[in-house]
CSV table of C-alpha atoms in Angstrom, one decimal:
chain,number,residue,atom,x,y,z
A,18,UNK,CA,31.2,10.8,-2.2
A,19,UNK,CA,28.0,11.7,-0.6
A,20,UNK,CA,25.0,8.4,-1.2
A,21,UNK,CA,22.2,8.5,-3.7
A,22,UNK,CA,19.2,6.8,-4.6
A,23,UNK,CA,19.5,6.9,-8.4
A,24,UNK,CA,16.0,5.7,-10.1
A,25,UNK,CA,14.0,4.2,-7.8
A,26,UNK,CA,11.2,6.3,-7.7
A,27,UNK,CA,8.0,4.0,-7.2
A,28,UNK,CA,10.0,2.6,-4.1
A,29,UNK,CA,10.6,5.6,-2.2
A,30,UNK,CA,6.6,6.6,-2.8
A,31,UNK,CA,6.5,3.0,-0.7
A,32,UNK,CA,8.9,3.2,2.0
A,33,UNK,CA,7.5,7.0,2.7
A,34,UNK,CA,3.6,6.3,2.7
A,35,UNK,CA,5.4,3.7,5.3
A,36,UNK,CA,7.3,5.9,7.2
A,37,UNK,CA,4.8,8.9,7.3
A,38,UNK,CA,0.9,6.3,8.1
A,39,UNK,CA,0.0,6.8,11.2
A,40,UNK,CA,-0.7,3.0,11.6
A,41,UNK,CA,2.1,-0.3,11.8
A,42,UNK,CA,3.8,-1.7,9.0
A,43,UNK,CA,5.1,-4.7,8.0
A,44,UNK,CA,7.0,-4.0,4.8
A,45,UNK,CA,9.3,-6.6,2.7
A,46,UNK,CA,11.6,-5.7,0.1
A,47,UNK,CA,12.7,-8.3,-2.6
A,48,UNK,CA,14.8,-8.7,-5.3
A,49,UNK,CA,18.3,-10.6,-6.8
A,50,UNK,CA,21.1,-10.8,-5.2
A,51,UNK,CA,23.4,-7.9,-5.8
A,52,UNK,CA,20.7,-5.0,-7.3
A,53,UNK,CA,20.7,-2.8,-3.9
A,54,UNK,CA,18.1,-3.4,-1.7
A,55,UNK,CA,20.6,-3.0,2.0
A,56,UNK,CA,21.5,0.2,0.2
A,57,UNK,CA,18.5,1.6,-0.7
A,58,UNK,CA,16.8,0.9,3.1
A,59,UNK,CA,20.1,2.3,4.3
A,60,UNK,CA,20.3,4.8,2.4
A,61,UNK,CA,16.8,6.1,2.6
A,62,UNK,CA,16.1,5.8,6.1
A,63,UNK,CA,19.8,6.5,7.3
A,64,UNK,CA,19.6,8.1,10.6
A,65,UNK,CA,16.0,7.1,11.1
A,66,UNK,CA,16.6,3.3,11.7
A,67,UNK,CA,16.8,2.6,15.3
A,68,UNK,CA,17.5,-0.9,15.2
A,69,UNK,CA,19.2,-2.2,12.5
A,70,UNK,CA,20.1,-6.4,12.2
A,71,UNK,CA,21.4,-8.6,9.4
A,72,UNK,CA,21.8,-12.7,8.9
A,73,UNK,CA,24.5,-14.4,8.7
A,74,UNK,CA,24.9,-16.1,5.6
A,75,UNK,CA,25.7,-20.3,6.8
A,76,UNK,CA,25.9,-19.5,11.4
A,77,UNK,CA,24.8,-22.0,13.2
A,78,UNK,CA,21.5,-21.0,15.5
A,79,UNK,CA,23.2,-20.0,18.4
A,80,UNK,CA,25.9,-18.1,16.6
A,81,UNK,CA,22.6,-15.6,14.6
A,82,UNK,CA,21.5,-15.5,17.8
A,83,UNK,CA,25.2,-14.2,19.8
A,84,UNK,CA,24.8,-11.1,16.7
A,85,UNK,CA,21.5,-10.3,17.4
A,86,UNK,CA,22.3,-10.0,20.9
A,87,UNK,CA,25.7,-8.2,20.1
A,88,UNK,CA,23.4,-6.0,17.7
A,89,UNK,CA,21.3,-4.7,20.7
A,90,UNK,CA,23.9,-3.7,23.5
A,91,UNK,CA,25.5,-2.1,20.9
A,92,UNK,CA,23.3,0.0,18.8
A,93,UNK,CA,21.7,0.5,22.2
A,94,UNK,CA,24.5,1.4,24.1
A,95,UNK,CA,24.2,-0.7,27.2
A,96,UNK,CA,26.0,-3.1,29.1
A,97,UNK,CA,27.5,-6.9,27.6
A,98,UNK,CA,25.4,-9.1,29.6
A,99,UNK,CA,26.6,-12.4,30.1
A,100,UNK,CA,24.2,-15.1,27.9
A,101,UNK,CA,22.3,-14.0,25.2
A,102,UNK,CA,18.8,-14.9,24.2
A,103,UNK,CA,18.0,-18.8,24.2
A,104,UNK,CA,15.7,-17.7,22.0
A,105,UNK,CA,14.4,-15.5,18.7
A,106,UNK,CA,10.9,-14.7,21.1
A,107,UNK,CA,13.3,-14.6,24.0
A,108,UNK,CA,15.1,-12.5,21.5
A,109,UNK,CA,12.6,-10.1,20.2
A,110,UNK,CA,11.2,-9.7,23.8
A,111,UNK,CA,14.7,-8.2,24.6
A,112,UNK,CA,14.4,-6.3,21.4
A,113,UNK,CA,10.7,-4.9,22.8
A,114,UNK,CA,11.9,-3.9,25.8
A,115,UNK,CA,14.5,-1.4,24.4
A,116,UNK,CA,11.9,0.6,21.6
A,117,UNK,CA,9.7,0.4,24.0
A,118,UNK,CA,12.1,3.5,25.7
A,119,UNK,CA,11.9,5.0,22.4
A,120,UNK,CA,9.1,8.9,23.1
A,121,UNK,CA,5.6,7.4,22.1
A,122,UNK,CA,5.8,10.4,19.1
A,123,UNK,CA,8.6,8.8,17.6
A,124,UNK,CA,7.8,5.8,14.8
A,125,UNK,CA,9.7,3.7,15.1
A,126,UNK,CA,11.9,1.6,12.8
A,127,UNK,CA,13.4,-1.8,13.1
A,128,UNK,CA,15.2,-3.3,10.0
A,129,UNK,CA,16.0,-6.6,9.6
A,130,UNK,CA,18.5,-7.3,6.3
A,131,UNK,CA,18.8,-10.9,4.7
A,132,UNK,CA,15.8,-12.8,7.3
A,133,UNK,CA,16.5,-15.6,5.0
A,134,UNK,CA,19.8,-16.8,6.7
A,135,UNK,CA,18.2,-16.4,10.2
A,136,UNK,CA,16.2,-19.2,10.0
A,137,UNK,CA,17.8,-22.0,10.5
A,138,UNK,CA,16.9,-25.5,11.3
A,139,UNK,CA,15.1,-26.5,13.8
A,140,UNK,CA,15.4,-22.4,15.3
A,141,UNK,CA,11.2,-21.2,15.3
A,142,UNK,CA,12.8,-17.9,14.2
A,143,UNK,CA,9.6,-16.9,12.1
A,144,UNK,CA,7.7,-18.4,15.8
A,145,UNK,CA,9.6,-14.8,17.0
A,146,UNK,CA,9.6,-13.3,14.2
A,147,UNK,CA,5.4,-14.0,14.6
A,148,UNK,CA,5.4,-12.7,18.7
A,149,UNK,CA,7.1,-9.3,17.5
A,150,UNK,CA,4.9,-8.3,15.2
A,151,UNK,CA,1.7,-10.1,16.3
A,152,UNK,CA,2.5,-9.0,19.8
A,153,UNK,CA,4.0,-6.1,20.7
A,154,UNK,CA,4.9,-4.1,16.3
A,155,UNK,CA,0.9,-3.6,15.9
A,156,UNK,CA,0.2,-1.9,19.0
A,157,UNK,CA,2.8,0.1,18.7
A,158,UNK,CA,4.4,2.6,15.9
A,159,UNK,CA,6.4,0.5,13.8
A,160,UNK,CA,7.2,0.6,10.9
A,161,UNK,CA,9.9,-3.5,10.6
A,162,UNK,CA,11.5,-3.6,7.1
A,163,UNK,CA,12.8,-6.8,6.0
A,164,UNK,CA,15.1,-8.2,3.8
A,165,UNK,CA,15.6,-11.0,2.0
A,166,UNK,CA,17.9,-12.5,-1.1
A,167,UNK,CA,16.7,-15.4,-1.4
A,168,UNK,CA,13.7,-15.0,-2.9
A,169,UNK,CA,11.9,-18.5,-2.9
A,170,UNK,CA,12.0,-18.4,0.8
A,171,UNK,CA,10.2,-14.8,1.5
A,172,UNK,CA,7.6,-15.8,-0.9
A,173,UNK,CA,7.4,-18.9,0.9
A,174,UNK,CA,7.3,-18.1,4.6
A,175,UNK,CA,6.1,-14.0,4.1
A,176,UNK,CA,4.0,-13.8,1.5
A,177,UNK,CA,2.3,-17.5,1.2
A,178,UNK,CA,2.5,-17.7,4.8
A,179,UNK,CA,-0.1,-20.2,6.6
A,180,UNK,CA,0.8,-19.7,9.4
A,181,UNK,CA,0.6,-16.5,12.6
A,182,UNK,CA,1.8,-14.6,9.8
A,183,UNK,CA,-0.4,-14.7,7.3
A,184,UNK,CA,-2.0,-12.0,5.4
A,185,UNK,CA,0.5,-9.9,7.6
A,186,UNK,CA,2.9,-8.4,5.0
A,187,UNK,CA,1.1,-4.8,4.5
A,188,UNK,CA,4.0,-3.4,1.8
A,189,UNK,CA,5.5,-5.1,-0.8
A,190,UNK,CA,8.5,-4.0,-2.7
A,191,UNK,CA,10.9,-5.8,-5.3
A,192,UNK,CA,13.5,-4.4,-6.7
A,193,UNK,CA,14.8,-5.2,-10.2
A,194,UNK,CA,18.4,-4.1,-12.0
A,195,UNK,CA,18.8,-0.9,-13.2
A,196,UNK,CA,17.3,0.4,-16.3
A,197,UNK,CA,19.6,2.0,-19.1
A,198,UNK,CA,19.0,5.9,-17.6
A,199,UNK,CA,19.5,4.6,-14.2
A,200,UNK,CA,23.0,3.3,-15.6
A,201,UNK,CA,24.1,6.2,-17.1
A,202,UNK,CA,23.1,8.0,-14.3
A,203,UNK,CA,24.9,5.7,-11.4
A,204,UNK,CA,27.9,5.9,-13.5
A,205,UNK,CA,28.0,9.7,-14.2
A,206,UNK,CA,27.1,9.9,-10.1
A,207,UNK,CA,30.7,8.0,-9.4
A,208,UNK,CA,32.8,10.1,-12.5
A,209,UNK,CA,32.2,7.6,-15.4
A,210,UNK,CA,31.4,9.5,-18.5
A,211,UNK,CA,30.8,7.0,-21.2
A,212,UNK,CA,28.9,7.4,-24.4
A,213,UNK,CA,25.1,5.6,-25.1
A,214,UNK,CA,27.2,3.2,-27.2
A,215,UNK,CA,30.0,2.2,-24.6
A,216,UNK,CA,26.7,1.8,-21.7
A,217,UNK,CA,25.1,-0.5,-23.9
A,218,UNK,CA,27.9,-2.7,-24.0
A,219,UNK,CA,28.7,-2.9,-20.1
A,220,UNK,CA,24.9,-3.6,-20.3
A,221,UNK,CA,25.4,-6.9,-22.4
A,222,UNK,CA,27.7,-8.3,-20.0
A,223,UNK,CA,26.3,-7.1,-16.3
A,224,UNK,CA,22.8,-5.6,-16.8
A,225,UNK,CA,21.7,-3.1,-14.9
A,226,UNK,CA,23.3,-4.3,-11.2
A,227,UNK,CA,24.9,-1.4,-9.2
A,228,UNK,CA,27.4,-3.7,-7.6
A,229,UNK,CA,28.9,-5.1,-10.3
A,230,UNK,CA,28.9,-1.4,-12.3
A,231,UNK,CA,31.1,-0.3,-9.5
A,232,UNK,CA,33.4,-2.0,-10.8
A,233,UNK,CA,34.1,-0.2,-13.4
A,234,UNK,CA,37.0,2.7,-13.3
A,235,UNK,CA,37.1,6.2,-14.2
A,236,UNK,CA,38.8,6.0,-17.7
A,237,UNK,CA,37.9,3.1,-18.7
A,238,UNK,CA,37.0,1.8,-22.5
A,239,UNK,CA,33.7,0.3,-21.9
A,240,UNK,CA,36.3,-3.5,-23.4
A,241,UNK,CA,39.0,-2.5,-21.0
A,242,UNK,CA,36.1,-2.2,-17.9
A,243,UNK,CA,34.7,-5.3,-19.3
A,244,UNK,CA,38.6,-7.3,-19.3
A,245,UNK,CA,39.7,-6.5,-15.7
A,246,UNK,CA,35.7,-7.1,-14.4
A,247,UNK,CA,34.7,-10.6,-16.2
A,248,UNK,CA,37.8,-12.2,-17.3
A,249,UNK,CA,40.2,-11.0,-15.4
A,250,UNK,CA,41.9,-13.6,-12.2
A,251,UNK,CA,40.7,-11.8,-9.6
A,252,UNK,CA,37.4,-9.4,-11.6
A,253,UNK,CA,34.3,-9.4,-9.5
A,254,UNK,CA,32.6,-11.5,-12.1
A,255,UNK,CA,34.9,-14.1,-13.1
A,256,UNK,CA,33.8,-16.1,-10.7
A,257,UNK,CA,30.4,-14.3,-10.3
A,258,UNK,CA,28.0,-17.0,-11.4
A,259,UNK,CA,29.0,-19.6,-8.8
A,260,UNK,CA,28.1,-18.5,-6.1
A,261,UNK,CA,24.9,-16.3,-8.3
A,262,UNK,CA,21.7,-19.2,-8.0
A,263,UNK,CA,22.9,-20.9,-4.5
A,264,UNK,CA,22.5,-17.6,-2.3
A,265,UNK,CA,18.9,-17.3,-3.7
A,266,UNK,CA,17.6,-20.6,-3.7
A,267,UNK,CA,16.7,-24.4,-2.3
A,268,UNK,CA,17.7,-27.1,-4.0
A,269,UNK,CA,19.6,-24.4,-6.4
A,270,UNK,CA,20.9,-26.9,-8.7
A,271,UNK,CA,17.8,-27.2,-10.8
A,272,UNK,CA,17.4,-23.4,-11.1
A,273,UNK,CA,21.1,-23.1,-12.4
A,274,UNK,CA,19.9,-26.0,-15.1
A,275,UNK,CA,17.2,-24.0,-16.5
A,276,UNK,CA,19.6,-20.6,-16.8
A,277,UNK,CA,21.7,-23.3,-18.7
A,278,UNK,CA,19.1,-24.5,-20.7
A,279,UNK,CA,17.7,-21.5,-21.6
A,280,UNK,CA,21.2,-19.9,-22.4
A,281,UNK,CA,21.5,-21.9,-25.5
A,282,UNK,CA,17.9,-20.9,-26.9
A,283,UNK,CA,17.8,-17.6,-26.8
A,284,UNK,CA,14.6,-17.8,-28.1
A,285,UNK,CA,13.1,-19.1,-25.8
A,286,UNK,CA,11.3,-22.1,-24.8
A,287,UNK,CA,7.5,-23.4,-24.0
A,288,UNK,CA,6.8,-25.8,-20.9
A,289,UNK,CA,6.8,-28.6,-22.7
A,290,UNK,CA,10.2,-28.0,-24.2
A,291,UNK,CA,12.3,-27.2,-21.4
A,292,UNK,CA,10.6,-30.3,-19.0
A,293,UNK,CA,12.3,-33.9,-20.3
A,294,UNK,CA,15.9,-31.1,-20.7
A,295,UNK,CA,16.1,-30.8,-16.8
A,296,UNK,CA,14.3,-33.8,-16.0
A,297,UNK,CA,11.5,-32.7,-13.7
A,298,UNK,CA,8.1,-33.9,-14.0
A,299,UNK,CA,5.4,-32.1,-15.1
A,300,UNK,CA,3.3,-30.1,-11.4
A,301,UNK,CA,3.5,-27.8,-7.9
A,302,UNK,CA,7.3,-28.1,-8.1
A,303,UNK,CA,9.0,-27.1,-11.5
A,304,UNK,CA,5.7,-24.1,-12.0
A,305,UNK,CA,7.6,-22.9,-8.4
A,306,UNK,CA,10.8,-23.1,-9.8
A,307,UNK,CA,10.5,-21.6,-12.3
A,308,UNK,CA,8.2,-18.9,-11.0
A,309,UNK,CA,11.2,-17.7,-8.0
A,310,UNK,CA,13.9,-17.1,-11.7
A,311,UNK,CA,10.8,-15.1,-13.1
A,312,UNK,CA,10.1,-12.9,-9.3
A,313,UNK,CA,13.9,-12.6,-10.0
A,314,UNK,CA,14.8,-11.0,-13.1
A,315,UNK,CA,16.7,-13.9,-14.8
A,316,UNK,CA,14.0,-15.0,-17.1
A,317,UNK,CA,10.7,-13.8,-18.3
A,318,UNK,CA,8.0,-15.5,-19.7
A,319,UNK,CA,5.3,-14.5,-22.2
A,320,UNK,CA,2.9,-15.5,-24.7
A,321,UNK,CA,3.2,-15.3,-28.3
A,322,UNK,CA,1.0,-13.8,-30.2
A,323,UNK,CA,-2.0,-15.7,-31.2
A,324,UNK,CA,-1.2,-18.3,-29.0
A,325,UNK,CA,-2.6,-20.1,-25.7
A,326,UNK,CA,-0.9,-19.3,-22.0
A,327,UNK,CA,0.3,-23.6,-22.8
A,328,UNK,CA,2.6,-22.3,-25.7
A,329,UNK,CA,4.0,-19.0,-23.0
A,330,UNK,CA,7.2,-19.0,-24.3
A,331,UNK,CA,10.2,-18.9,-21.2
A,332,UNK,CA,14.0,-16.9,-22.4
A,333,UNK,CA,16.2,-15.6,-20.4
A,334,UNK,CA,16.8,-12.2,-19.3
A,335,UNK,CA,20.0,-11.2,-17.6
A,336,UNK,CA,22.4,-10.2,-19.3
A,337,UNK,CA,25.6,-11.5,-17.0
A,338,UNK,CA,24.3,-14.8,-16.6
A,339,UNK,CA,23.6,-15.1,-20.2
A,340,UNK,CA,27.4,-13.4,-20.7
A,341,UNK,CA,29.3,-15.6,-18.7
A,342,UNK,CA,27.7,-18.7,-20.1
A,343,UNK,CA,28.6,-17.9,-23.7
A,344,UNK,CA,31.8,-16.2,-22.6
A,345,UNK,CA,33.3,-16.8,-19.5
A,346,UNK,CA,32.4,-20.7,-18.7
A,347,UNK,CA,33.9,-23.4,-19.4
A,348,UNK,CA,36.8,-21.6,-21.0
A,349,UNK,CA,40.2,-20.5,-21.2
A,350,UNK,CA,41.6,-17.1,-19.9
A,351,UNK,CA,40.6,-15.1,-23.0
A,352,UNK,CA,42.1,-11.3,-23.8
A,353,UNK,CA,38.5,-9.6,-24.3
A,354,UNK,CA,39.8,-6.8,-26.7
A,355,UNK,CA,41.0,-9.2,-29.0
A,356,UNK,CA,37.8,-11.3,-28.9
A,357,UNK,CA,35.0,-8.5,-28.5
A,358,UNK,CA,36.3,-7.9,-32.5
A,359,UNK,CA,35.2,-10.8,-33.0
A,360,UNK,CA,32.8,-11.9,-36.4
A,361,UNK,CA,31.3,-14.7,-32.7
A,362,UNK,CA,31.2,-11.5,-30.5
A,363,UNK,CA,29.7,-9.3,-33.4
A,364,UNK,CA,26.8,-12.2,-34.0
A,365,UNK,CA,26.0,-12.5,-30.3
A,366,UNK,CA,25.6,-8.9,-29.2
A,367,UNK,CA,22.5,-8.8,-31.9
A,368,UNK,CA,20.8,-10.6,-30.0
A,369,UNK,CA,22.2,-8.9,-26.5
A,370,UNK,CA,20.6,-5.9,-27.8
A,371,UNK,CA,17.4,-7.5,-29.5
A,372,UNK,CA,16.9,-8.9,-25.2
A,373,UNK,CA,17.7,-5.4,-23.5
A,374,UNK,CA,15.6,-3.4,-26.6
A,375,UNK,CA,12.9,-6.0,-25.2
A,376,UNK,CA,13.4,-5.0,-21.3
A,377,UNK,CA,13.2,-1.7,-22.7
A,378,UNK,CA,10.0,-1.8,-24.8
A,379,UNK,CA,8.1,1.0,-22.7
A,380,UNK,CA,10.9,3.0,-23.7
A,381,UNK,CA,10.2,2.5,-27.3
A,382,UNK,CA,7.0,3.3,-27.3
A,383,UNK,CA,7.8,6.6,-26.3
A,384,UNK,CA,9.9,7.0,-29.3
A,385,UNK,CA,7.4,6.2,-31.2
A,386,UNK,CA,5.0,8.5,-30.3
A,387,UNK,CA,2.3,6.1,-29.2
A,388,UNK,CA,3.2,6.1,-24.9
A,389,UNK,CA,-0.2,6.8,-23.9
A,390,UNK,CA,-2.0,4.0,-26.9
A,391,UNK,CA,-2.5,0.6,-24.6
A,392,UNK,CA,-0.3,-1.7,-26.1
A,393,UNK,CA,0.7,-5.2,-26.2
A,394,UNK,CA,4.1,-6.4,-26.3
A,395,UNK,CA,4.3,-9.4,-27.7
A,396,UNK,CA,6.5,-12.2,-30.0
A,397,UNK,CA,5.9,-14.5,-32.9
A,398,UNK,CA,7.3,-18.1,-34.1
A,399,UNK,CA,6.0,-20.4,-36.2
A,400,UNK,CA,7.3,-23.9,-37.6
A,401,UNK,CA,5.5,-23.0,-40.6
A,402,UNK,CA,3.2,-25.4,-41.7
A,403,UNK,CA,2.3,-27.3,-45.1
A,404,UNK,CA,3.2,-25.6,-47.6
A,405,UNK,CA,3.8,-22.8,-45.0
A,406,UNK,CA,6.3,-21.2,-44.2
A,407,UNK,CA,7.6,-21.0,-40.5
A,408,UNK,CA,9.2,-17.4,-38.8
A,409,UNK,CA,10.4,-16.1,-35.7
A,410,UNK,CA,9.4,-11.9,-34.2
A,411,UNK,CA,11.3,-11.2,-31.7
A,412,UNK,CA,9.3,-8.2,-30.5
A,413,UNK,CA,6.2,-7.4,-31.6
A,414,UNK,CA,4.0,-4.2,-30.6
A,415,UNK,CA,0.1,-4.6,-30.5
A,416,UNK,CA,-1.5,-1.3,-30.3
A,417,UNK,CA,-5.1,-0.4,-30.0
A,418,UNK,CA,-5.2,1.6,-32.8
A,419,UNK,CA,-4.7,-0.4,-35.1
A,420,UNK,CA,-1.4,-1.1,-35.6
A,421,UNK,CA,1.7,-3.9,-35.1
A,422,UNK,CA,4.6,-2.4,-35.1
A,423,UNK,CA,7.2,-5.3,-36.2
A,424,UNK,CA,10.4,-4.8,-34.4
A,425,UNK,CA,14.0,-5.3,-36.0
A,426,UNK,CA,16.4,-4.4,-33.5
A,427,UNK,CA,20.2,-4.2,-35.0
A,428,UNK,CA,23.3,-3.7,-32.9
A,429,UNK,CA,25.8,-1.8,-35.4
A,430,UNK,CA,29.2,0.0,-34.8
A,431,UNK,CA,27.8,2.6,-37.4
A,432,UNK,CA,24.9,4.2,-38.5
A,433,UNK,CA,23.2,1.2,-40.9
A,434,UNK,CA,21.2,0.7,-44.2
A,435,UNK,CA,19.1,-1.9,-44.5
A,436,UNK,CA,20.1,-4.1,-47.6
A,437,UNK,CA,18.3,-5.7,-50.2
A,438,UNK,CA,18.6,-9.6,-49.2
A,439,UNK,CA,17.6,-8.2,-45.1
A,440,UNK,CA,14.5,-6.8,-46.3
A,441,UNK,CA,13.3,-9.3,-48.4
A,442,UNK,CA,13.8,-11.5,-45.5
A,443,UNK,CA,11.1,-8.8,-43.3
A,444,UNK,CA,8.5,-8.1,-45.3
A,445,UNK,CA,8.2,-12.2,-45.6
A,446,UNK,CA,8.5,-12.3,-42.2
A,447,UNK,CA,5.5,-10.3,-42.3
A,448,UNK,CA,3.5,-12.6,-45.3
A,449,UNK,CA,4.2,-15.4,-42.7
A,450,UNK,CA,2.8,-13.8,-39.8
A,451,UNK,CA,-0.2,-12.5,-41.9
A,452,UNK,CA,-1.2,-14.9,-43.2
A,453,UNK,CA,-0.5,-17.4,-40.7
A,454,UNK,CA,-2.8,-15.0,-38.0
A,455,UNK,CA,-5.3,-13.4,-40.7
A,456,UNK,CA,-4.8,-9.7,-38.4
A,457,UNK,CA,-6.2,-7.3,-40.5
A,458,UNK,CA,-4.4,-4.0,-39.2
A,459,UNK,CA,-1.5,-2.5,-41.0
A,460,UNK,CA,1.5,-3.5,-40.5
A,461,UNK,CA,4.8,-0.9,-39.3
A,462,UNK,CA,8.4,-2.3,-40.5
A,463,UNK,CA,9.7,-0.6,-37.4
A,464,UNK,CA,13.7,-0.7,-37.4
A,465,UNK,CA,15.0,-0.3,-33.9
A,466,UNK,CA,18.9,0.8,-34.1
A,467,UNK,CA,22.5,1.9,-32.1
A,468,UNK,CA,23.7,4.8,-34.8
A,469,UNK,CA,20.0,5.1,-36.2
A,470,UNK,CA,19.1,3.9,-40.0
A,471,UNK,CA,21.1,5.2,-43.6
A,472,UNK,CA,18.2,5.7,-45.8
A,473,UNK,CA,18.8,3.9,-49.2
A,474,UNK,CA,16.4,2.2,-52.0
A,475,UNK,CA,15.7,-0.6,-49.6
A,476,UNK,CA,14.8,0.7,-46.6
A,477,UNK,CA,12.9,4.5,-48.4
A,478,UNK,CA,8.9,3.5,-49.1
A,479,UNK,CA,8.4,0.3,-46.8
A,480,UNK,CA,10.5,1.2,-43.0
A,481,UNK,CA,7.6,3.1,-41.9
A,482,UNK,CA,9.5,4.0,-38.2
A,483,UNK,CA,12.7,4.2,-37.0
A,484,UNK,CA,14.4,4.3,-33.8
A,485,UNK,CA,18.4,4.5,-32.0
A,486,UNK,CA,20.0,3.9,-28.7
A,487,UNK,CA,19.9,7.2,-27.8
A,488,UNK,CA,15.7,6.2,-27.7
A,489,UNK,CA,16.6,4.0,-25.3
A,490,UNK,CA,17.8,6.0,-22.6
A,491,UNK,CA,14.9,8.3,-22.0
A,492,UNK,CA,13.3,7.5,-19.2
């Protein structure tokens, strides 16, 4: 099968600009584990890469140097010398000698994958990289591309470097999971043709991670694929969680504890609510951990409508982590074909669909006809004070044209009919919101469903706008 890059339009534009430039460029690519960083670079540049090298997880300093040495000899087709380089500066010097033989008019592309794994204890790897970039690459027609799943290392050692690599990154790409439309395109490219409803179910369990999606087989339903991939003993996602955070973060136990905590609170928690649970003091360390998790797309932060920065809520948004902790972690072997028909899953799927809708807010705006209108996406939460009732609204579209869409997401197997009780609940939410925020904007109750809204006496004249799951697959 021919390799293609699904989506990644903006990312490819950065790669194109970096390659076409007449200036040397140092391009850093980040993103969570399994999101497709290596695939993007190797597929886009293909034969244009002059040297391609990857660090080895948990390898020693000497093993990394030996691997680098073998890569040099293999890719430049030179006889194997007896001894690998003694240090990283010598290793990069040897690389420069080979690259120097390439004709000057050609753009030189060097790709180093899993860069953080090369920075072993007392290896002085960054010193060698510093020498290569500052003393050689910047004087030649070089595009240096580095990748790393260990986002904390990339942030603190490259982006925030205070030594010789300070401000040396000239271009950055952050790779996020695929959205729903890109997920459908990915599956279709692999010969898998599923309905939007089936793709939504897959997305709820594994999100838009290409490495996970490639496990889906032709002829399988979403339920069959999830049962095999997530619940069978040798299924890829049955044990993926055990290594997911370990591979990305130093002191990963705290990161994982935050994830587990937020999995119990689908509506999210504030910083002050999180701190006592994870057992950390308020300060820079905690801020750094939250930023790392957010940078990797595991959590999202949002300032609720009308609230201050200190009221920012952190919400777990990684579909696989949410699914694993709900249905796999600590559970005995599960028959997903049976569990997926249970009330437990139906209740949980409502929260999962809300999460997907929040992540596809731009698609919702376009479907509502306000794609070109400035709009702030937020939520609203009130615990209630004195004689005022509290409420929770998970998706608000606060529009500059003096309208607020109050969105209610409903995941159903058939067209949705608004009940009297839900209509009253939604009206009450709007009354509380209006009373506590003092907003003067028009409020449009908006329904987002899977198969659309069936008009009835409770929705006609009340629900202003409705869209369905097809609208989430727009772009």
